[in-house]
Amino acid sequence: MFRKLHDAGVNGVTIYIDDAPIAAEAGESIAAVLLRQEEIWSRTTPATQAKRAPYCMMGVCFDCLAEVDGVASVQTCLTTVRDGMRVARQRGKRSLISKGSLIGKRSLGA
Amino acid sequence: MSKVDLLVVGAGPAGMAAAVTARRFGLDVLVVDDQPAPGGQIWRAVETVAASARGVILGDAYRDGKSAAEAFRASAAVYQPGSQLWQIEPGFRAFVTRDGKARSIEASAVILATGAQERPVPFPGWTLPGVLTVGAAQILLKSAGQVPAKPFWLAGSGPLALLYLTQLLRAGGQIAGYLDTTPPRRLGAALPHLPRALRAAGDLAKGLGWMMALRRRGVRIVKHVVDVEAIGSDKIEAIRYRTTGGEQRTVAAEILLVHEGIVPNIHASLALGCNVQWRDDQDCYVPILDPWGESSQANVFVAGDAAGIAGAKAAVIGGELAALRIAMKLKRAGEAKAIAAAKPLRHRLARERALRPFLEAMFRPRRQIFAPSDDTIVCRCEEVTARDIRAMAAIGRPGPNQVKAFTRAGMGPCQGRQCGYTVTHILAEAENRPAADVGFYRVRPPLKPVTLGELASLDQLETTP
């Protein structure tokens, strides 16, 4: 787990990770926020459902993928936080239809 | 679709310098970059952080980036951050995704200033949450102002590892121990390069200063570590390490940072069909370039660490040289003037590169990282092990592309960025031929994952006036 050296102060925003409100700072990446949580993992792998967490922080490993505002497989190290953003840890493969859609996540099969 | 004289891919030291120089000659310049702000990895978030307390922690080489970013902003080059390049067609037509929408750009010349990435270091447990690269930890310090919450371990070798540890101590972080994987007798191998390295005595002294700072602060340093293993089920819980002297220990760990040097990002060069050559001293491929940085493909230039690792100061010069040549080729700069302007640049470039042979000999990675144990995951995306790769090597004499087709190694979203060199090295060893002969994955578009929705948005933009 990581900790911030400073207080976000006026730059503070709130994002939601798996529906829990989390304090973040404008301008930082979602992956940085994930790494400050008790559970730092961002996704499970399609092949063996092993947990993965941000590893490279520069967009070349794809282990920090998560669902962001209903869009699956977002590289969270390249995406900066926005107030009210909803992040869901991603389990397995991305599905064609996101959780937020009318058809529902599982109906097209994994 | 838009049309420009010059497309620059990457807004790090090389890309920014190239854009500034090209603008001076009146070229239309578009710079695309996947990060949210200019600076590349070395100067991440420099515009906001340089003047803060964090800027002092990160040091002068970091703060130097602020004026470079200011000059870039002032150059009036069109800058599109948050853009992922996923294809360049000859001619040139580049395809970029930004904010979930794809678009194409036509350009007369292209500079690939795509920088470097850390060399993948496969070992048992390297995929566990809590194992990160040193570069990742440094990016977290630069862009989010954060450090490991508890004393952490670092296993690796090279200047970046020493720099990060020094910065971390300045930030008030705590180090459990530094497992130095630099093999024994490396100083002896590096000494013949010392006279030349003294041309860059300032940088040499800086490196020695980092080492001394660690000793002064009483950081626990374990020398000649040869094997590292991360142990845990859902996250790292412990590290087991072994030294060349035979000392073996298991220690509790919540965060392990790893680093074995950096390698050029060559995916875009490979996709454009630029010829590359194997560099034995850097254990990687580099594009074959002329003295201006032009590749085997006319009007495709490569500048900065993407052309071979040489650091930020050399990258700036490489960017300037490439832009000069393009201005000359597009008839915006007189030939005599451009050649005269290039002369002092080349002189400075030679000085900036003087330290490299010493560093490369001193910190050449230990052989073990190229020959991981059978159980080690090689391809992080598809979870293909070294055993799987060796099994393929045993039934024929495959190259990386056959292994990819048979095992799916290199087929995941990272497109072989984390497994390419390991597969090359494993095949070289199993087939008893040099890595240069084995080659690398054939890189195909898309260079980064792109969704059907994004492709559809491209169609709409192309057909509606």
XYZ file of C-alpha atoms in Angstrom, chain B:
465
model
C -9.122 14.056 -40.822
C -6.432 16.683 -40.435
C -3.225 17.266 -42.382
C 0.078 18.481 -40.944
C 3.703 18.774 -42.032
C 5.013 16.888 -39.029
C 3.450 14.414 -36.625
C 5.424 13.933 -33.408
C 4.512 10.894 -31.333
C 5.389 11.517 -27.689
C 5.722 14.695 -25.622
C 8.817 13.838 -23.601
C 12.210 15.568 -23.896
C 12.766 14.503 -27.537
C 9.218 15.124 -28.752
C 8.936 18.563 -27.156
C 12.356 19.673 -28.467
C 11.498 18.413 -31.957
C 8.220 20.338 -31.944
C 9.883 23.572 -30.771
C 12.585 23.317 -33.458
C 10.126 22.459 -36.242
C 7.873 25.356 -35.278
C 10.868 27.705 -35.552
C 11.000 26.816 -39.242
C 7.261 27.384 -39.623
C 6.175 23.754 -39.945
C 2.635 22.698 -38.976
C 3.263 20.373 -36.061
C 0.899 18.020 -34.269
C 2.117 16.294 -31.099
C 0.149 13.314 -29.751
C 0.953 11.765 -26.388
C -0.779 9.208 -24.182
C -0.111 11.080 -20.932
C -2.321 13.881 -19.594
C 0.497 16.491 -19.534
C 3.800 17.136 -21.338
C 7.176 15.907 -20.008
C 7.301 12.201 -20.789
C 8.162 9.802 -17.968
C 11.250 11.678 -16.759
C 9.419 14.977 -16.374
C 6.000 13.605 -15.416
C 3.692 16.349 -14.100
C 6.641 18.777 -14.169
C 4.482 21.829 -14.970
C 2.615 21.582 -11.667
C 5.190 19.825 -9.483
C 8.531 21.551 -10.288
C 7.813 24.570 -8.093
C 6.381 22.534 -5.180
C 8.101 20.828 -2.229
C 7.994 17.643 -4.298
C 10.197 19.347 -6.916
C 12.946 19.692 -4.286
C 12.635 15.987 -3.407
C 12.872 15.016 -7.079
C 15.958 17.164 -7.723
C 17.390 19.526 -10.337
C 17.386 17.098 -13.303
C 13.621 16.848 -12.820
C 13.061 20.591 -12.391
C 14.993 21.233 -15.631
C 11.913 19.909 -17.410
C 9.821 22.943 -16.495
C 11.526 25.311 -18.940
C 11.388 22.634 -21.655
C 7.634 22.272 -21.135
C 7.193 26.058 -21.154
C 9.066 26.383 -24.466
C 6.909 23.587 -25.860
C 3.668 25.303 -24.780
C 4.897 28.584 -26.256
C 5.824 26.981 -29.599
C 2.195 26.856 -30.797
C 2.582 23.245 -31.895
C -0.843 21.599 -31.732
C -0.706 19.338 -28.685
C -3.158 16.525 -28.020
C -2.566 14.813 -24.673
C -4.447 11.667 -23.678
C -4.114 10.297 -27.217
C -3.302 6.676 -28.022
C -1.657 6.024 -31.388
C -2.707 2.621 -32.715
C -1.674 2.577 -36.361
C 0.499 4.465 -38.850
C 0.172 3.696 -42.536
C 2.900 4.612 -45.041
C 2.317 7.910 -46.681
C 1.611 8.868 -43.733
C -1.744 8.320 -42.187
C -1.858 7.914 -38.424
C -4.809 6.680 -36.390
C -5.273 7.997 -32.887
C -7.895 7.507 -30.189
C -8.745 10.276 -27.750
C -11.687 10.458 -25.315
C -13.163 7.287 -26.814
C -13.124 8.681 -30.365
C -10.795 7.684 -33.194
C -9.471 9.965 -35.892
C -6.873 9.920 -38.633
C -4.104 12.394 -39.340
C -2.122 12.874 -42.542
C 1.479 13.951 -42.164
C 4.441 14.513 -44.504
C 6.954 13.389 -41.880
C 6.813 11.521 -38.576
C 9.074 11.668 -35.531
C 8.672 8.725 -33.179
C 9.687 10.026 -29.762
C 8.088 7.169 -27.880
C 10.709 6.927 -25.142
C 11.627 3.863 -23.152
C 10.063 1.330 -20.847
C 11.592 -0.661 -18.034
C 13.098 -3.953 -19.091
C 10.697 -6.745 -18.113
C 12.126 -8.750 -15.187
C 10.349 -12.101 -14.965
C 10.733 -14.077 -11.714
C 8.357 -16.285 -9.723
C 5.625 -14.086 -8.249
C 6.323 -10.961 -10.329
C 2.640 -10.710 -11.245
C 1.443 -10.499 -7.605
C -0.218 -7.264 -6.446
C 2.412 -5.281 -4.526
C 5.214 -5.989 -7.009
C 5.824 -2.838 -9.072
C 8.670 -1.451 -11.099
C 10.912 1.254 -9.631
C 9.820 3.500 -12.498
C 6.191 2.982 -11.444
C 7.022 4.019 -7.874
C 8.858 7.083 -9.138
C 5.887 8.039 -11.342
C 3.676 7.739 -8.238
C 6.027 10.104 -6.394
C 6.077 12.599 -9.268
C 2.437 12.570 -10.319
C 0.582 11.745 -7.079
C 3.089 12.616 -4.360
C 2.923 9.176 -2.828
C 5.389 6.692 -1.362
C 5.130 3.141 0.015
C 3.274 3.378 3.346
C 5.605 0.947 5.113
C 9.291 0.021 4.729
C 9.611 -1.587 1.288
C 12.159 -3.746 -0.554
C 13.865 -2.909 -3.823
C 15.531 -5.615 -5.932
C 17.494 -4.473 -8.926
C 20.406 -2.656 -10.441
C 21.168 0.598 -12.214
C 21.039 4.373 -11.815
C 17.247 4.667 -11.598
C 17.145 2.348 -8.567
C 19.737 4.480 -6.741
C 18.039 7.732 -7.757
C 14.633 6.574 -6.520
C 16.003 5.385 -3.178
C 17.707 8.760 -2.686
C 14.519 10.649 -3.581
C 12.491 8.432 -1.283
C 14.761 9.112 1.703
C 14.427 12.852 0.995
C 10.639 12.391 0.968
C 10.724 10.749 4.398
C 9.975 7.228 3.164
C 11.393 4.084 4.746
C 13.463 1.405 3.037
C 13.482 -2.173 4.398
C 16.413 -3.122 2.195
C 18.057 -2.846 -1.203
C 18.749 -6.204 -2.862
C 21.483 -5.122 -5.265
C 21.445 -7.509 -8.221
C 24.535 -6.014 -9.898
C 26.765 -9.056 -10.509
C 30.243 -9.227 -8.909
C 33.284 -7.775 -10.702
C 31.230 -5.373 -12.815
C 33.382 -2.411 -11.831
C 36.374 -4.169 -13.388
C 34.434 -4.655 -16.614
C 33.388 -1.003 -16.615
C 36.767 0.551 -15.789
C 38.143 0.545 -19.351
C 35.282 2.928 -20.219
C 36.125 5.281 -17.348
C 38.395 7.712 -19.248
C 35.628 8.400 -21.760
C 33.017 8.534 -18.975
C 35.013 11.331 -17.328
C 33.792 13.635 -20.116
C 30.492 13.364 -18.239
C 32.151 13.621 -14.822
C 29.217 15.574 -13.376
C 26.765 12.730 -13.945
C 29.297 10.186 -12.723
C 29.767 12.142 -9.482
C 25.995 12.352 -9.072
C 25.699 8.548 -9.221
C 28.458 8.069 -6.656
C 26.724 10.647 -4.465
C 23.492 8.590 -4.486
C 25.367 5.469 -3.381
C 27.094 7.401 -0.598
C 23.813 8.885 0.595
C 22.346 5.390 0.978
C 25.359 4.222 3.005
C 25.314 7.343 5.176
C 21.644 6.782 5.998
C 22.394 3.193 6.991
C 20.166 1.617 4.315
C 20.473 -2.157 4.450
C 22.192 -3.231 1.215
C 22.522 -6.892 0.231
C 25.091 -7.211 -2.577
C 25.246 -9.729 -5.439
C 21.648 -10.936 -5.202
C 21.132 -13.448 -7.980
C 17.621 -14.886 -7.500
C 14.485 -13.189 -6.236
C 11.059 -14.712 -5.662
C 7.837 -13.035 -4.514
C 5.672 -15.255 -2.337
C 1.938 -14.836 -1.661
C -1.454 -15.954 -2.919
C -3.550 -12.834 -3.600
C -0.732 -10.358 -2.990
C 2.930 -10.348 -2.072
C 3.580 -11.436 1.521
C 7.282 -12.320 1.472
C 10.429 -12.272 -0.636
C 12.934 -15.104 -0.921
C 16.352 -14.137 -2.236
C 19.696 -15.797 -2.805
C 23.141 -14.253 -3.291
C 26.037 -15.527 -5.397
C 27.737 -16.336 -2.063
C 24.930 -18.816 -1.312
C 23.161 -16.769 1.374
C 19.432 -17.450 1.198
C 16.755 -15.638 3.193
C 13.022 -15.125 3.322
C 11.764 -11.749 4.522
C 8.263 -10.321 4.990
C 7.281 -7.735 2.363
C 4.224 -5.712 1.388
C 5.816 -3.828 -1.505
C 8.660 -5.027 -3.746
C 10.046 -2.695 -6.402
C 12.109 -4.155 -9.248
C 14.358 -2.604 -11.870
C 16.908 -3.946 -14.365
C 17.413 -0.975 -16.658
C 15.323 0.412 -19.486
C 14.866 -0.477 -23.154
C 13.618 1.619 -26.100
C 9.932 1.519 -27.022
C 10.233 0.150 -30.535
C 6.672 -1.007 -31.235
C 5.813 1.987 -33.438
C 9.135 1.714 -35.332
C 8.568 -2.003 -35.922
C 4.980 -1.438 -37.062
C 6.214 1.053 -39.672
C 8.717 -1.477 -40.977
C 11.822 0.433 -39.839
C 14.902 -1.790 -39.849
C 16.269 -2.558 -36.400
C 19.516 -4.051 -35.132
C 20.371 -5.959 -31.982
C 22.510 -4.063 -29.462
C 24.481 -6.564 -27.408
C 25.631 -3.882 -24.950
C 22.019 -2.842 -24.220
C 20.414 -6.303 -24.666
C 17.699 -4.924 -26.927
C 16.797 -3.906 -30.472
C 17.273 -0.326 -31.675
C 16.154 1.228 -34.960
C 18.892 1.702 -37.587
C 19.186 5.460 -38.103
C 21.264 7.930 -40.088
C 23.080 10.786 -38.272
C 19.847 12.854 -38.329
C 17.722 10.101 -36.802
C 16.016 9.095 -40.074
C 15.100 5.411 -40.222
C 15.190 2.985 -43.161
C 11.717 4.303 -44.024
C 12.027 7.705 -45.683
C 10.636 10.574 -43.577
C 10.214 8.402 -40.474
C 12.562 9.638 -37.756
C 13.192 8.203 -34.300
C 14.472 10.485 -31.538
C 15.266 10.184 -27.846
C 15.412 6.964 -25.850
C 13.216 5.240 -28.481
C 16.344 5.381 -30.686
C 18.561 3.762 -28.014
C 18.923 4.613 -24.331
C 20.965 7.791 -23.794
C 18.959 9.913 -21.327
C 16.972 13.151 -21.408
C 19.725 15.598 -22.419
C 20.699 13.464 -25.413
C 16.994 13.056 -26.241
C 16.532 16.828 -26.535
C 19.417 17.007 -29.028
C 18.086 14.021 -30.993
C 14.704 15.733 -31.298
C 16.317 18.956 -32.518
C 18.423 17.140 -35.137
C 15.436 15.242 -36.521
C 13.340 18.428 -36.779
C 16.207 20.273 -38.514
C 16.496 17.579 -41.138
C 12.747 17.510 -41.730
C 12.704 21.313 -42.141
C 15.491 20.855 -44.700
C 13.650 18.069 -46.542
C 10.416 20.057 -46.666
C 12.365 23.053 -48.038
C 11.712 25.256 -45.003
C 15.359 25.456 -44.014
C 18.351 26.063 -46.231
C 20.699 23.114 -46.420
C 23.858 25.033 -45.491
C 22.154 26.660 -42.525
C 20.743 23.378 -41.199
C 24.050 21.558 -41.569
C 25.814 24.378 -39.719
C 23.200 24.300 -36.954
C 23.610 20.531 -36.574
C 27.363 20.646 -35.997
C 27.396 21.931 -32.386
C 24.409 19.692 -31.608
C 26.351 16.587 -32.677
C 29.301 17.711 -30.576
C 27.088 17.996 -27.483
C 25.404 14.685 -28.283
C 28.767 12.902 -28.249
C 29.473 14.371 -24.817
C 26.065 13.315 -23.482
C 26.647 9.774 -24.696
C 30.144 9.526 -23.175
C 28.918 7.981 -19.924
C 26.812 5.287 -21.596
C 29.459 2.591 -22.293
C 30.561 2.784 -18.637
C 26.971 2.489 -17.364
C 26.137 -0.295 -19.804
C 29.147 -2.370 -18.706
C 28.576 -1.612 -15.018
C 24.846 -2.366 -14.966
C 24.431 -4.954 -17.708
C 21.601 -7.115 -16.369
C 22.393 -10.455 -14.768
C 21.857 -13.377 -17.131
C 19.239 -14.966 -14.804
C 16.540 -12.507 -15.868
C 16.783 -13.848 -19.425
C 16.540 -17.473 -18.295
C 13.612 -17.610 -15.846
C 12.769 -20.882 -14.066
C 10.168 -23.136 -15.728
C 7.318 -22.065 -13.423
C 7.847 -18.355 -14.005
C 5.119 -16.533 -15.925
C 6.714 -14.979 -19.024
C 3.638 -13.472 -20.707
C 1.741 -11.598 -17.987
C -1.374 -11.064 -20.142
C -1.985 -14.658 -21.203
C -0.162 -16.297 -18.258
C 2.211 -18.347 -20.380
C 5.152 -19.828 -18.441
C 8.803 -20.309 -19.381
C 8.051 -24.063 -19.427
C 5.409 -23.516 -22.146
C 7.922 -21.571 -24.268
C 10.659 -24.175 -23.801
C 8.225 -26.968 -24.723
C 7.666 -25.211 -28.055
C 11.395 -24.796 -28.602
C 11.830 -28.556 -28.015
C 9.503 -29.609 -30.841
C 11.093 -27.524 -33.572
C 13.128 -24.437 -34.047
C 10.414 -21.834 -33.788
C 10.824 -18.074 -33.859
C 8.848 -15.719 -31.616
C 5.908 -15.572 -34.052
C 5.348 -19.333 -34.071
C 5.540 -19.372 -30.275
C 2.973 -16.573 -30.221
C 0.576 -18.521 -32.439
C 0.979 -21.767 -30.458
C 0.937 -20.431 -26.883
C -0.778 -16.991 -27.113
C 2.342 -15.421 -25.525
C 2.389 -11.822 -26.784
C -1.250 -11.853 -27.913
C -2.718 -10.041 -24.914
C -3.431 -6.327 -24.577
C 0.216 -5.354 -23.916
C 1.152 -6.747 -27.365
C 4.386 -8.367 -26.199
C 5.765 -5.325 -24.406
C 6.266 -7.416 -21.252
C 7.274 -10.775 -22.745
C 8.939 -10.069 -26.116
C 12.558 -9.991 -25.003
C 12.147 -12.919 -22.590
C 10.720 -15.098 -25.379
C 13.602 -14.058 -27.658
C 16.187 -14.952 -24.994
C 14.573 -18.281 -24.013
C 14.474 -19.364 -27.673
C 18.074 -18.208 -28.204
C 19.246 -20.340 -25.293
C 17.134 -23.393 -26.204
C 18.090 -23.252 -29.877
C 21.694 -22.315 -29.215
C 21.710 -19.268 -31.466
C 22.252 -15.563 -30.763
C 19.287 -13.415 -29.697
C 19.951 -11.199 -32.736
C 19.230 -14.218 -34.954
C 15.993 -15.166 -33.153
C 14.354 -11.792 -33.710
C 11.278 -10.216 -32.140
C 7.513 -10.504 -32.513
C 6.089 -9.090 -35.726
C 4.237 -6.023 -34.465
C 0.841 -5.519 -36.059
C -1.856 -2.898 -35.633
C -3.551 -1.976 -33.448
C -0.537 -0.917 -31.353
C -2.898 -0.328 -28.424
C -6.330 -1.937 -27.926
C -9.107 -0.150 -29.772
C -12.836 -0.864 -29.421
C -15.394 -1.415 -32.155
C -17.147 1.704 -30.916
C -13.988 3.732 -31.419
C -13.546 2.307 -34.928
C -17.164 3.177 -35.709
C -16.561 6.763 -34.540
C -13.716 6.946 -37.084
C -16.062 5.937 -39.926
C -18.493 8.676 -38.997
C -15.780 11.333 -38.925
C -14.451 10.200 -42.295
C -17.772 10.246 -44.156
C -19.523 13.285 -42.691
C -18.077 16.533 -44.023
